[in-house]
JSON list of C-alpha atoms in Angstrom, two decimals:
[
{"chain": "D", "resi": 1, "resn": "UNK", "atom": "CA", "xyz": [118.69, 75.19, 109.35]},
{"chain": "D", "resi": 2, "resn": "UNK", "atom": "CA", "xyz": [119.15, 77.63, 106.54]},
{"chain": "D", "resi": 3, "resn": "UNK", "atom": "CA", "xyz": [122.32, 78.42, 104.97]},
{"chain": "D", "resi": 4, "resn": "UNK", "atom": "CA", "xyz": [122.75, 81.50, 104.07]},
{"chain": "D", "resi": 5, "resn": "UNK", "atom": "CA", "xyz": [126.24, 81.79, 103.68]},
{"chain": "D", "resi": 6, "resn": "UNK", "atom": "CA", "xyz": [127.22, 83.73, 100.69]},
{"chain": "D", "resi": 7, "resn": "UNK", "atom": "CA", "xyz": [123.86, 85.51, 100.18]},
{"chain": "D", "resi": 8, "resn": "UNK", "atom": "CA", "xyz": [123.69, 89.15, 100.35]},
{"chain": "D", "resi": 9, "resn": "UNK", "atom": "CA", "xyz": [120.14, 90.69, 102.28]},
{"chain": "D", "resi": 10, "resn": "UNK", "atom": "CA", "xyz": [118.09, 93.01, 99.57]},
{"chain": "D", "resi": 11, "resn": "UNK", "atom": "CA", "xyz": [117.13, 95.45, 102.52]},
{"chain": "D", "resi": 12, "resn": "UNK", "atom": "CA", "xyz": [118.69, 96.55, 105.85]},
{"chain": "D", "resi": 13, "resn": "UNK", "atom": "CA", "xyz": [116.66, 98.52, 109.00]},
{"chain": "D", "resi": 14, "resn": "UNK", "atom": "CA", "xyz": [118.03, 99.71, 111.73]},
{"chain": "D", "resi": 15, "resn": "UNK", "atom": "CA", "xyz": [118.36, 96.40, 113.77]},
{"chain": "D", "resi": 16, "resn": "UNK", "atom": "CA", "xyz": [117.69, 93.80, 111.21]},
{"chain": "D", "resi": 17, "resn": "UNK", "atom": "CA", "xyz": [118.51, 93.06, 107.78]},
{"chain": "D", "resi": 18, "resn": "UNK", "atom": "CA", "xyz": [116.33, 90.96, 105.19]},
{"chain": "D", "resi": 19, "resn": "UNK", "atom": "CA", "xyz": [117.16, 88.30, 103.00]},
{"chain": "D", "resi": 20, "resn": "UNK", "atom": "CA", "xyz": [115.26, 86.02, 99.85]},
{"chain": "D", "resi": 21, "resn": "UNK", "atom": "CA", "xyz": [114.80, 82.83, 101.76]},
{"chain": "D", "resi": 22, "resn": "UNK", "atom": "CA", "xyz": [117.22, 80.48, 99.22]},
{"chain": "D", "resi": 23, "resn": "UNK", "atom": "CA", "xyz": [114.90, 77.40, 100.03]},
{"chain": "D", "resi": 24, "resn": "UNK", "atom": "CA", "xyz": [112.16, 79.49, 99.08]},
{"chain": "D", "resi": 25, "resn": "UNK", "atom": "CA", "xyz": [112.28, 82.69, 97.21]},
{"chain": "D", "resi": 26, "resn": "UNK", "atom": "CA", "xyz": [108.54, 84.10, 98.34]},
{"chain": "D", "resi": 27, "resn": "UNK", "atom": "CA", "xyz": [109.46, 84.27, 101.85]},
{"chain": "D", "resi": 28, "resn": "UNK", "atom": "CA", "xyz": [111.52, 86.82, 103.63]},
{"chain": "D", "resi": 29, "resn": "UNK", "atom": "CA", "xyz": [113.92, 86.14, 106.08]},
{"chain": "D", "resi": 30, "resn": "UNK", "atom": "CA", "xyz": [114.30, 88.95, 108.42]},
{"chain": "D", "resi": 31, "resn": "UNK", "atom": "CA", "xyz": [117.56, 88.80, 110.90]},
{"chain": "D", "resi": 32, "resn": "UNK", "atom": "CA", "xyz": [118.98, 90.65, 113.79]},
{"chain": "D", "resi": 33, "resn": "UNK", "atom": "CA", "xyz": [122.02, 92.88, 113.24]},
{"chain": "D", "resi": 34, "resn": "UNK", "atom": "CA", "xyz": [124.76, 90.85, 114.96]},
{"chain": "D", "resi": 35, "resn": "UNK", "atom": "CA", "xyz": [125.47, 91.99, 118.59]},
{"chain": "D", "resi": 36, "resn": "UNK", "atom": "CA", "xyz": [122.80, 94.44, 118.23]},
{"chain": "D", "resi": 37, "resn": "UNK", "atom": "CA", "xyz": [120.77, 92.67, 121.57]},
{"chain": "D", "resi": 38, "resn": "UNK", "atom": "CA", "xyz": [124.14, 93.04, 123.27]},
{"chain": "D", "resi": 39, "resn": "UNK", "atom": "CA", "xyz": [124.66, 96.71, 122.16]},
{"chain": "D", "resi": 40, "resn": "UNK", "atom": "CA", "xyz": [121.67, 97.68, 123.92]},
{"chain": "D", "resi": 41, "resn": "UNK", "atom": "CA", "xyz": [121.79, 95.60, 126.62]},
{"chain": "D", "resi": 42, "resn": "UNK", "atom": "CA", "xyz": [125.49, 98.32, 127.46]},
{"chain": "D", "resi": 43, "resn": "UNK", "atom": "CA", "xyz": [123.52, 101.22, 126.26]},
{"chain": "D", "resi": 44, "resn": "UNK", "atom": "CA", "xyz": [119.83, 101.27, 127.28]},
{"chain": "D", "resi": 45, "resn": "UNK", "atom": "CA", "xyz": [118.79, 104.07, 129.79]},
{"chain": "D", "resi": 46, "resn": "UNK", "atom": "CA", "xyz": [118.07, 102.99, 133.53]},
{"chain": "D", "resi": 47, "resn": "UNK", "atom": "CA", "xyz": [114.51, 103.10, 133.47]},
{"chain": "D", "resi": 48, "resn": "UNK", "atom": "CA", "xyz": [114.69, 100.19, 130.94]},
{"chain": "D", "resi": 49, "resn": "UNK", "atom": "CA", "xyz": [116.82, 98.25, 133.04]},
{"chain": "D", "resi": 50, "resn": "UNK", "atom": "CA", "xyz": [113.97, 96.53, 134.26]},
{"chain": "D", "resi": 51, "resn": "UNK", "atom": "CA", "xyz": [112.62, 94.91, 130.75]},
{"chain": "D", "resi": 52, "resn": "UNK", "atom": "CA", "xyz": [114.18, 91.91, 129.58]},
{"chain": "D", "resi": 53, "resn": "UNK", "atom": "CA", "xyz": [116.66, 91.83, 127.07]},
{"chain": "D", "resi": 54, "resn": "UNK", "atom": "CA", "xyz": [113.71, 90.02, 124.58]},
{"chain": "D", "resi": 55, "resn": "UNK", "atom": "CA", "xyz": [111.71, 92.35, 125.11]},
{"chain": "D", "resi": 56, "resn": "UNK", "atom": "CA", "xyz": [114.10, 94.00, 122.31]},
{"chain": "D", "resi": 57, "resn": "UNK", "atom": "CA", "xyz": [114.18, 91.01, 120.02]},
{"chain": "D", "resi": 58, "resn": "UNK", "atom": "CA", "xyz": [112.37, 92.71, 117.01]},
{"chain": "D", "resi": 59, "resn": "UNK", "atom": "CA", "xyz": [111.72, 89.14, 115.99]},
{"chain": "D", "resi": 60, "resn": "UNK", "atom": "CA", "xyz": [109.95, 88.43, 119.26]},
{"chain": "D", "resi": 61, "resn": "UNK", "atom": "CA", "xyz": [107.77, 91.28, 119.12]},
{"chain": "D", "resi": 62, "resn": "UNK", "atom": "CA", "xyz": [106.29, 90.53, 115.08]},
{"chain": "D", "resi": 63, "resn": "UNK", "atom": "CA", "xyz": [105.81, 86.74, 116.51]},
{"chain": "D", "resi": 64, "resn": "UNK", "atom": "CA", "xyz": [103.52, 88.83, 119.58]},
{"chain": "D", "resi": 65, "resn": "UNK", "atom": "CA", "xyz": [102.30, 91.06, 116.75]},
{"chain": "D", "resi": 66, "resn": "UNK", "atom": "CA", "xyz": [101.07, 88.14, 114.26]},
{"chain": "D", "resi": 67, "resn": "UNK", "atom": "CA", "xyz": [99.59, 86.76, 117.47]},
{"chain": "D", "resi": 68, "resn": "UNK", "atom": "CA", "xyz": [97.27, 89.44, 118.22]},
{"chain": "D", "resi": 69, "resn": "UNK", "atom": "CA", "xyz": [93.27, 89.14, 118.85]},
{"chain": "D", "resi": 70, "resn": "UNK", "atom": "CA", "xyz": [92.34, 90.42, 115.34]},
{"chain": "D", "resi": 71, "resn": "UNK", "atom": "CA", "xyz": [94.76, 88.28, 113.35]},
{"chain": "D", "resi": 72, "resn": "UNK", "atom": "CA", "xyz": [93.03, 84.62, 114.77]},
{"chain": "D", "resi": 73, "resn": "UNK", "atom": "CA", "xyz": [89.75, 85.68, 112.78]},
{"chain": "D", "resi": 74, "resn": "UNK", "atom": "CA", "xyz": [88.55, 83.27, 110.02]},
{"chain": "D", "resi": 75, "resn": "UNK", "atom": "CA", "xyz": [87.66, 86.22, 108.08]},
{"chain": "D", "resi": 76, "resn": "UNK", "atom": "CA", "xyz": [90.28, 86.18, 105.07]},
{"chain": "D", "resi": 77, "resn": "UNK", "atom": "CA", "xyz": [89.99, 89.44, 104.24]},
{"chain": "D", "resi": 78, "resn": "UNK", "atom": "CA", "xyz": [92.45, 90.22, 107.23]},
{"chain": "D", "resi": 79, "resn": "UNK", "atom": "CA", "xyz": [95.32, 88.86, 105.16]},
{"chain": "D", "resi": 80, "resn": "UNK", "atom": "CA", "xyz": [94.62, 91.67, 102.18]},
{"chain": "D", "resi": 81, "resn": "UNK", "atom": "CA", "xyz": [96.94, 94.30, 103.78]},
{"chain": "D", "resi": 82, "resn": "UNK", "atom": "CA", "xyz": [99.45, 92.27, 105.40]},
{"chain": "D", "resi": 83, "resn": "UNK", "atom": "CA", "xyz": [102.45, 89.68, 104.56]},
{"chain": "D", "resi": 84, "resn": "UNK", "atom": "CA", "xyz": [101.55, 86.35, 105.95]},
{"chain": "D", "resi": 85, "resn": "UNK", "atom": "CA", "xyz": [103.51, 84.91, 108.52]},
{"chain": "D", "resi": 86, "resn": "UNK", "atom": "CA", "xyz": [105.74, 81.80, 108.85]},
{"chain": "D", "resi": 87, "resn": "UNK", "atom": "CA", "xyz": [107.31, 81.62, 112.66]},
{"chain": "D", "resi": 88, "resn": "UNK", "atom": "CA", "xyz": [110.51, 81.51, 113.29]},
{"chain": "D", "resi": 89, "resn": "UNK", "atom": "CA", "xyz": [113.40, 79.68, 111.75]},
{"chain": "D", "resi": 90, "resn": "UNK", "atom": "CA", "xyz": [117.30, 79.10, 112.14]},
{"chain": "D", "resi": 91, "resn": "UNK", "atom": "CA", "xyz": [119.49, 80.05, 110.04]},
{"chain": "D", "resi": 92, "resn": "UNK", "atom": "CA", "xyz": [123.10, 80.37, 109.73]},
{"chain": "D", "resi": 93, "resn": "UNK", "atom": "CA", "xyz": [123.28, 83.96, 110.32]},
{"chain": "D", "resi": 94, "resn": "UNK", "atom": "CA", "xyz": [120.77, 83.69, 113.26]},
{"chain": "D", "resi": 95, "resn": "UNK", "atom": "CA", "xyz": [117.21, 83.22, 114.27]},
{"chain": "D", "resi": 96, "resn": "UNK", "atom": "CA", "xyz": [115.02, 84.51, 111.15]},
{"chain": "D", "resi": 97, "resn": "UNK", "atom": "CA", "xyz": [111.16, 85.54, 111.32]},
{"chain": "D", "resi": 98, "resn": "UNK", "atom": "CA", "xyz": [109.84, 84.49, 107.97]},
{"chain": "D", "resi": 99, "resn": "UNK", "atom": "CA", "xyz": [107.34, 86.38, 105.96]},
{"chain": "D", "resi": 100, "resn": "UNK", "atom": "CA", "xyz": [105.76, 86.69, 103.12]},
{"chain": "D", "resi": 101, "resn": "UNK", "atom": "CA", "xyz": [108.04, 88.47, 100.26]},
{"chain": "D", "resi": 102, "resn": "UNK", "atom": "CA", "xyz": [105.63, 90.27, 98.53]},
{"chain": "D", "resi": 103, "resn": "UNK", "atom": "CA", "xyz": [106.67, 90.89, 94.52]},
{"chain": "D", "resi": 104, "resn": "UNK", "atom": "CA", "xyz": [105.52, 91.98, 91.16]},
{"chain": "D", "resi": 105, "resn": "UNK", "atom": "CA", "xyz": [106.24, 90.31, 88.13]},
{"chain": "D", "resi": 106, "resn": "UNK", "atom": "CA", "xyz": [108.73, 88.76, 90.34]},
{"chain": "D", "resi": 107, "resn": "UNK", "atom": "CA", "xyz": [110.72, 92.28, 91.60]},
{"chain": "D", "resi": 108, "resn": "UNK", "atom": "CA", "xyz": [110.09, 92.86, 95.09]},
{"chain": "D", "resi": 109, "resn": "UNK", "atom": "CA", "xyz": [107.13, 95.34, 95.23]},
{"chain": "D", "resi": 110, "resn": "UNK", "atom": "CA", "xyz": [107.73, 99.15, 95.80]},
{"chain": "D", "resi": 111, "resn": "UNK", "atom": "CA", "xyz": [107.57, 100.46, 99.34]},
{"chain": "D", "resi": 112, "resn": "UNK", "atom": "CA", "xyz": [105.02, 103.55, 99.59]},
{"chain": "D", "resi": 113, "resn": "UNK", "atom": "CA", "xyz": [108.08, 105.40, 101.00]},
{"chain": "D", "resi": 114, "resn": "UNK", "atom": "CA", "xyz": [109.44, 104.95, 97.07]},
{"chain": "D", "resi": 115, "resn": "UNK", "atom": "CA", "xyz": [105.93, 105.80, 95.11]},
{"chain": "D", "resi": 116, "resn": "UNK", "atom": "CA", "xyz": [105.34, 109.03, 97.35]},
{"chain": "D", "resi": 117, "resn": "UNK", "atom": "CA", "xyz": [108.76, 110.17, 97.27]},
{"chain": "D", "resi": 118, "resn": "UNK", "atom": "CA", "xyz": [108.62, 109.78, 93.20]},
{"chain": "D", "resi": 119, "resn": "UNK", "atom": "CA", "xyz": [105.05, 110.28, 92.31]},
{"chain": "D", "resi": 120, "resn": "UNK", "atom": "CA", "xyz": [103.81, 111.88, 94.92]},
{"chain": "D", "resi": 121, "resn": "UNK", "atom": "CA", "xyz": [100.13, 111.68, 96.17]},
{"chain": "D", "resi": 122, "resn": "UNK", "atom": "CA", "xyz": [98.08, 110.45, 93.34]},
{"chain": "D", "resi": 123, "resn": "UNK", "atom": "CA", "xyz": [94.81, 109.94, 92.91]},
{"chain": "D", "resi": 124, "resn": "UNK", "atom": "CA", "xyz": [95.45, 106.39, 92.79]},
{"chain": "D", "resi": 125, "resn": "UNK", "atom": "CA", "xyz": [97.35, 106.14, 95.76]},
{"chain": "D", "resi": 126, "resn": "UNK", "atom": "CA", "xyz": [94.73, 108.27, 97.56]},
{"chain": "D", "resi": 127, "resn": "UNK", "atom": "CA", "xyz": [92.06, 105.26, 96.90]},
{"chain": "D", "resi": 128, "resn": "UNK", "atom": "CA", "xyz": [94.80, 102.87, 98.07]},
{"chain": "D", "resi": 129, "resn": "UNK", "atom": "CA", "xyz": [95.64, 104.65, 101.39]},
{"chain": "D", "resi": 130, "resn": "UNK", "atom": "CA", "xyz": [91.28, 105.28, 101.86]},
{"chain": "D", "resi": 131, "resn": "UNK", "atom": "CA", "xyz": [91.12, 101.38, 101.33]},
{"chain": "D", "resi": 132, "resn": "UNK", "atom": "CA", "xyz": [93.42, 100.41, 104.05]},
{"chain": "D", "resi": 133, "resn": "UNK", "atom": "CA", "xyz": [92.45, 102.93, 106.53]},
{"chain": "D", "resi": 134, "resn": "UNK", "atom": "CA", "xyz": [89.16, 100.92, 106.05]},
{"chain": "D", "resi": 135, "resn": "UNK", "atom": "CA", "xyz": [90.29, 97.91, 106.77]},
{"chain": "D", "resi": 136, "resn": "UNK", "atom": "CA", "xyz": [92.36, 98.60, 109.83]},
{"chain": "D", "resi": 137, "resn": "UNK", "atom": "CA", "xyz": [89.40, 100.34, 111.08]},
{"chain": "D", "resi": 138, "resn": "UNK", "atom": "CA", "xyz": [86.93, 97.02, 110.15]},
{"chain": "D", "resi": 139, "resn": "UNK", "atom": "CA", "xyz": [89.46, 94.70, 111.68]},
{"chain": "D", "resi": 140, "resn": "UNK", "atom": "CA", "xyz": [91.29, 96.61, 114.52]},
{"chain": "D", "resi": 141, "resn": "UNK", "atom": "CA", "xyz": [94.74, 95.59, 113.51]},
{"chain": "D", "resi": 142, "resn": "UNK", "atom": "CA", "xyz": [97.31, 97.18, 115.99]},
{"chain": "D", "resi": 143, "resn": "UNK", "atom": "CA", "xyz": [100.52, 97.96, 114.31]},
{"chain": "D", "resi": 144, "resn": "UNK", "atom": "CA", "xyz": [102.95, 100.51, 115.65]},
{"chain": "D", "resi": 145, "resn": "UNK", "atom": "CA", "xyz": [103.33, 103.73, 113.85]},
{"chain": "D", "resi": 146, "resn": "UNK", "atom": "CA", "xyz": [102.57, 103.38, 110.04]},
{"chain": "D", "resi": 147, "resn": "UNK", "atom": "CA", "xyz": [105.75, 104.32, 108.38]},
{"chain": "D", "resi": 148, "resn": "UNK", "atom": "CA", "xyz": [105.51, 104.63, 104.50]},
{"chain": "D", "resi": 149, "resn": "UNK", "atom": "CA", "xyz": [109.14, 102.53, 104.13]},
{"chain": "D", "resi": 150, "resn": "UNK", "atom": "CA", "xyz": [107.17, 99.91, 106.15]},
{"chain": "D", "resi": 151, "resn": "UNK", "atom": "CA", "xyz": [104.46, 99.52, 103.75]},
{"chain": "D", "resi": 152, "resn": "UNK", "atom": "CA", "xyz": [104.99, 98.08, 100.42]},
{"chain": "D", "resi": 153, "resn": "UNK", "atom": "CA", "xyz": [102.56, 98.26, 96.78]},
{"chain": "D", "resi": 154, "resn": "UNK", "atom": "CA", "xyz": [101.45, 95.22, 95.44]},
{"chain": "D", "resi": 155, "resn": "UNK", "atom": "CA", "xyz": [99.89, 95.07, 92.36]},
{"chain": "D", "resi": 156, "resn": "UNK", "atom": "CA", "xyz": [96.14, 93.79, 91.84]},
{"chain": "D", "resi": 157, "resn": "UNK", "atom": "CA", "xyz": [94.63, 94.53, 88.12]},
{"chain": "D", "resi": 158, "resn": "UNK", "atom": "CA", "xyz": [94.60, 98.34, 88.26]},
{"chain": "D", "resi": 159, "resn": "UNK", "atom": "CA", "xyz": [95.12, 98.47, 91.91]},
{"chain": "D", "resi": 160, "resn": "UNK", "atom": "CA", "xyz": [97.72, 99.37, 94.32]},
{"chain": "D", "resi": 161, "resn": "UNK", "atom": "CA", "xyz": [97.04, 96.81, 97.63]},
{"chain": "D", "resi": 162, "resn": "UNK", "atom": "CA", "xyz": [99.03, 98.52, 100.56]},
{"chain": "D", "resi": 163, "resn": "UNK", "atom": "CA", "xyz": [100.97, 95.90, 102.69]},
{"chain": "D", "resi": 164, "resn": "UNK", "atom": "CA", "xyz": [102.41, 96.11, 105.71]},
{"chain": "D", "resi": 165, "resn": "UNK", "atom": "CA", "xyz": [105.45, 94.22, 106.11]},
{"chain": "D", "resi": 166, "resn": "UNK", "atom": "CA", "xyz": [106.76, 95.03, 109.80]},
{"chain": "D", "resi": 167, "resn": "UNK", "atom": "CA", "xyz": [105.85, 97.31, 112.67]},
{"chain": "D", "resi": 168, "resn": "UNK", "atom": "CA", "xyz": [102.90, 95.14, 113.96]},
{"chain": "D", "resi": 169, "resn": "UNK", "atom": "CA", "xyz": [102.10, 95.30, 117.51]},
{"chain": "D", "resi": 170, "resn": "UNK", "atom": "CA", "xyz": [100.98, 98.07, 119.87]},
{"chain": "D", "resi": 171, "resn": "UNK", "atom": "CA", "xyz": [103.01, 100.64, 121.38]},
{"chain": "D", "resi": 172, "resn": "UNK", "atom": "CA", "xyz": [100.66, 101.07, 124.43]},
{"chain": "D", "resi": 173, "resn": "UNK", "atom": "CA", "xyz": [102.01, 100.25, 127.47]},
{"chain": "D", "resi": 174, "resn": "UNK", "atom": "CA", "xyz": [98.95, 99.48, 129.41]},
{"chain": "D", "resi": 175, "resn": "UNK", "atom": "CA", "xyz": [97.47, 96.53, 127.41]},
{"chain": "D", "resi": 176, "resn": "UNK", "atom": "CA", "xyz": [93.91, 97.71, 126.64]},
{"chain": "D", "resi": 177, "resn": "UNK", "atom": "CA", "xyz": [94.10, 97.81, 123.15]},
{"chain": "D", "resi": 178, "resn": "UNK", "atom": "CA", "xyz": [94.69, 94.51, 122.97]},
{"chain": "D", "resi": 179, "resn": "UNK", "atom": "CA", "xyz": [91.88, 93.47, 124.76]},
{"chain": "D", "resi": 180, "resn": "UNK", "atom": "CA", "xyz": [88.99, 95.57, 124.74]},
{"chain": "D", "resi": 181, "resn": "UNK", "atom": "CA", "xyz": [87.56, 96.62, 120.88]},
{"chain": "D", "resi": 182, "resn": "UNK", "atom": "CA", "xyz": [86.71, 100.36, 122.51]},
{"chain": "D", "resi": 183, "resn": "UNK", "atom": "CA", "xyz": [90.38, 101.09, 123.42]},
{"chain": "D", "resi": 184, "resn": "UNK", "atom": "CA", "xyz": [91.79, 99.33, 120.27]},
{"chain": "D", "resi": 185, "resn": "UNK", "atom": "CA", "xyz": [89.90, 101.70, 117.57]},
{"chain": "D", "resi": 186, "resn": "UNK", "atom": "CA", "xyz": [91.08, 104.94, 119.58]},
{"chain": "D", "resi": 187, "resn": "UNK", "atom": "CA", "xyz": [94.28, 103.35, 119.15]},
{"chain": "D", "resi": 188, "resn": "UNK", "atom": "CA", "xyz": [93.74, 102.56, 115.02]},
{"chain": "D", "resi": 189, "resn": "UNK", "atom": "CA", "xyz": [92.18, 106.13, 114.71]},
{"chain": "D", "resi": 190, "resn": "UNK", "atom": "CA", "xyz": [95.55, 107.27, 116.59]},
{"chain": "D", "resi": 191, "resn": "UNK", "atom": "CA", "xyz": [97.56, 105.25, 114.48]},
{"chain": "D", "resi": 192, "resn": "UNK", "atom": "CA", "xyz": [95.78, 106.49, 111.28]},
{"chain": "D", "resi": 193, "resn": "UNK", "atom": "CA", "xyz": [96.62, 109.80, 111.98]},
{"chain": "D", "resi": 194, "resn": "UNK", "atom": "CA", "xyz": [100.24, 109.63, 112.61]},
{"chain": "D", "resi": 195, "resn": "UNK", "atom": "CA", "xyz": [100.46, 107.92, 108.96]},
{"chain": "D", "resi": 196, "resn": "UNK", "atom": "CA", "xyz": [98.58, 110.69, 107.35]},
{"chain": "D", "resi": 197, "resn": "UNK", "atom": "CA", "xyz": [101.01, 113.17, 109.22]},
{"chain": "D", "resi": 198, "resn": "UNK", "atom": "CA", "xyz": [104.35, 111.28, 108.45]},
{"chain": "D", "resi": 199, "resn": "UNK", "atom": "CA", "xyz": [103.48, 111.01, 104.47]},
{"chain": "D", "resi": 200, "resn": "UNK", "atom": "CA", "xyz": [102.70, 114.55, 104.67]},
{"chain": "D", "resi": 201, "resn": "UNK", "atom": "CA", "xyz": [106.11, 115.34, 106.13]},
{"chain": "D", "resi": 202, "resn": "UNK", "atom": "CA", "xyz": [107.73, 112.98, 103.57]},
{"chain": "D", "resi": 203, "resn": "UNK", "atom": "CA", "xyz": [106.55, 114.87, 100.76]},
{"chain": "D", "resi": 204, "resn": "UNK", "atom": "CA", "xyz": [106.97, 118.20, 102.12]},
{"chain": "D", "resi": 205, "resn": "UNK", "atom": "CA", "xyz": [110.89, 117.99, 102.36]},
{"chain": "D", "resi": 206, "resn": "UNK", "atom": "CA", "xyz": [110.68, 116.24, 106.14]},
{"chain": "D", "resi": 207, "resn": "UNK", "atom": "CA", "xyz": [110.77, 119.44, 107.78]},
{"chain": "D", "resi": 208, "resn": "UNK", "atom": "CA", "xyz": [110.65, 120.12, 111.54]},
{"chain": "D", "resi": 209, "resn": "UNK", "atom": "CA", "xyz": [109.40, 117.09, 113.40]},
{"chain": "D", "resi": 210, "resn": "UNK", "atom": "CA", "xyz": [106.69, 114.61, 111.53]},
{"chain": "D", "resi": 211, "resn": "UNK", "atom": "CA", "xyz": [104.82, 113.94, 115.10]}
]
C-alpha cells in the first residue's frame, strides 16, 4: 500500500484529485474525491438508477479505457500521445489508477488548456494539434471529448508532443465503436471536431455554449 499521508495532490478534477506517487515520482496517482461514489449514488436521476454504482468509478472506466482494441497493438507509436498506464493500486487515501506523470526538466508539463489560454494558437501549436489529429485518426483511439485541461505539452527537441492524460474511453452507448473500425473513425472524426470547437471557445472568452 502507499502512504500518502501528509502529501498534498498537485491537481484536483471534479471527482478525483492527483498526487506524485512518493515511491515513485514519474507516476501519477489519481484518487476519488472521498464519498463522491456515495454522493451520487443519493443524487443521480432515475433513469440512471439502473447502472451500477462502478459504472461511476472514474478509475474503473480509464482501466476499460487503457483496455481498449487499439491500445493492445504492438505498434509503439500508440504510446506517443498518451501517458502509459500502471493498473490500479492502494493507497492510503483510496484505490489509485497510476499513470504516467509526464514532466519537463522535471516540472510537470503544461496542459494545452494553459499554452492556449496564454499564447494562444501558434503556429507551433497548430503543427502539434495537426500531428495528433493524425494519429488518433491512424490508430482509432476512443477517448471521450478532448478537453484542452485534459491534454498536457511535453517537450521533444523543438516540439510540442500533445498527451492525453484522462478522458479515455467512448461515450457511445451502443458499443460499435469499440468493435467495428467503420463506426470507431466516425466516432474519432466526431471527437476531433468537438476539440477543435472547445479550443475555439476557450480562446474566444467561452461564450455561449462550446458544443
Amino acid at each position: 500500500m502507499i502512504d500518502l499521508n501528509g502529501v498534498k495532490p498537485f491537481a484536483e478534477g471534479g471527482n478525483r484529485r492527483c498526487f506524485i506517487n512518493p515511491q515513485n515520482p514519474n507516476q501519477c496517482l489519481k484518487i476519488l474525491h472521498p464519498g463522491l461514489l456515495d454522493k451520487i449514488n443519493k443524487t443521480r436521476p432515475w433513469y440512471k438508477k439502473a447502472r451500477t454504482l462502478e459504472s461511476f468509478d472514474d478509475n474503473l472506466r480509464e482501466k476499460d479505457g487503457y483496455e481498449q482494441r487499439a491500445l493492445k497493438s504492438k505498434n509503439p507509436d500508440i504510446w506517443k500521445h498518451l501517458a502509459k498506464w500502471y493498473g490500479l493500486q492502494e493507497t492510503t487515501l483510496g484505490k489509485a489508477s497510476v499513470t504516467e506523470l509526464i514532466v519537463n526538466n522535471g516540472q510537470i508539463a503544461e496542459t494545452l488548456e494553459h499554452y492556449l489560454l496564454n499564447k494562444g494558437l501558434t503556429e507551433k501549436i497548430k503543427k502539434s494539434l495537426q500531428s495528433f489529429e493524425y494519429w488518433l485518426k491512424e490508430h482509432l483511439v476512443l477517448t471521450k471529448n478532448l478537453l484542452p485541461h485534459n491534454l498536457v505539452l511535453k517537450e521533444d527537441k523543438d516540439e510540442l508532443v500533445i498527451k492525453i492524460v484522462d478522458g479515455l474511453g467512448c461515450h457511445s452507448f451502443i458499443p460499435l465503436p469499440q468493435n467495428f473500425n467503420i463506426f470507431a473513425k466516425l466516432y474519432v472524426n466526431k471527437r476531433i471536431k468537438l476539440m477543435w470547437q472547445r479550443i475555439h471557445w476557450d480562446l474566444s472568452g467561452r461564450q455561449g455554449n462550446w458544443k
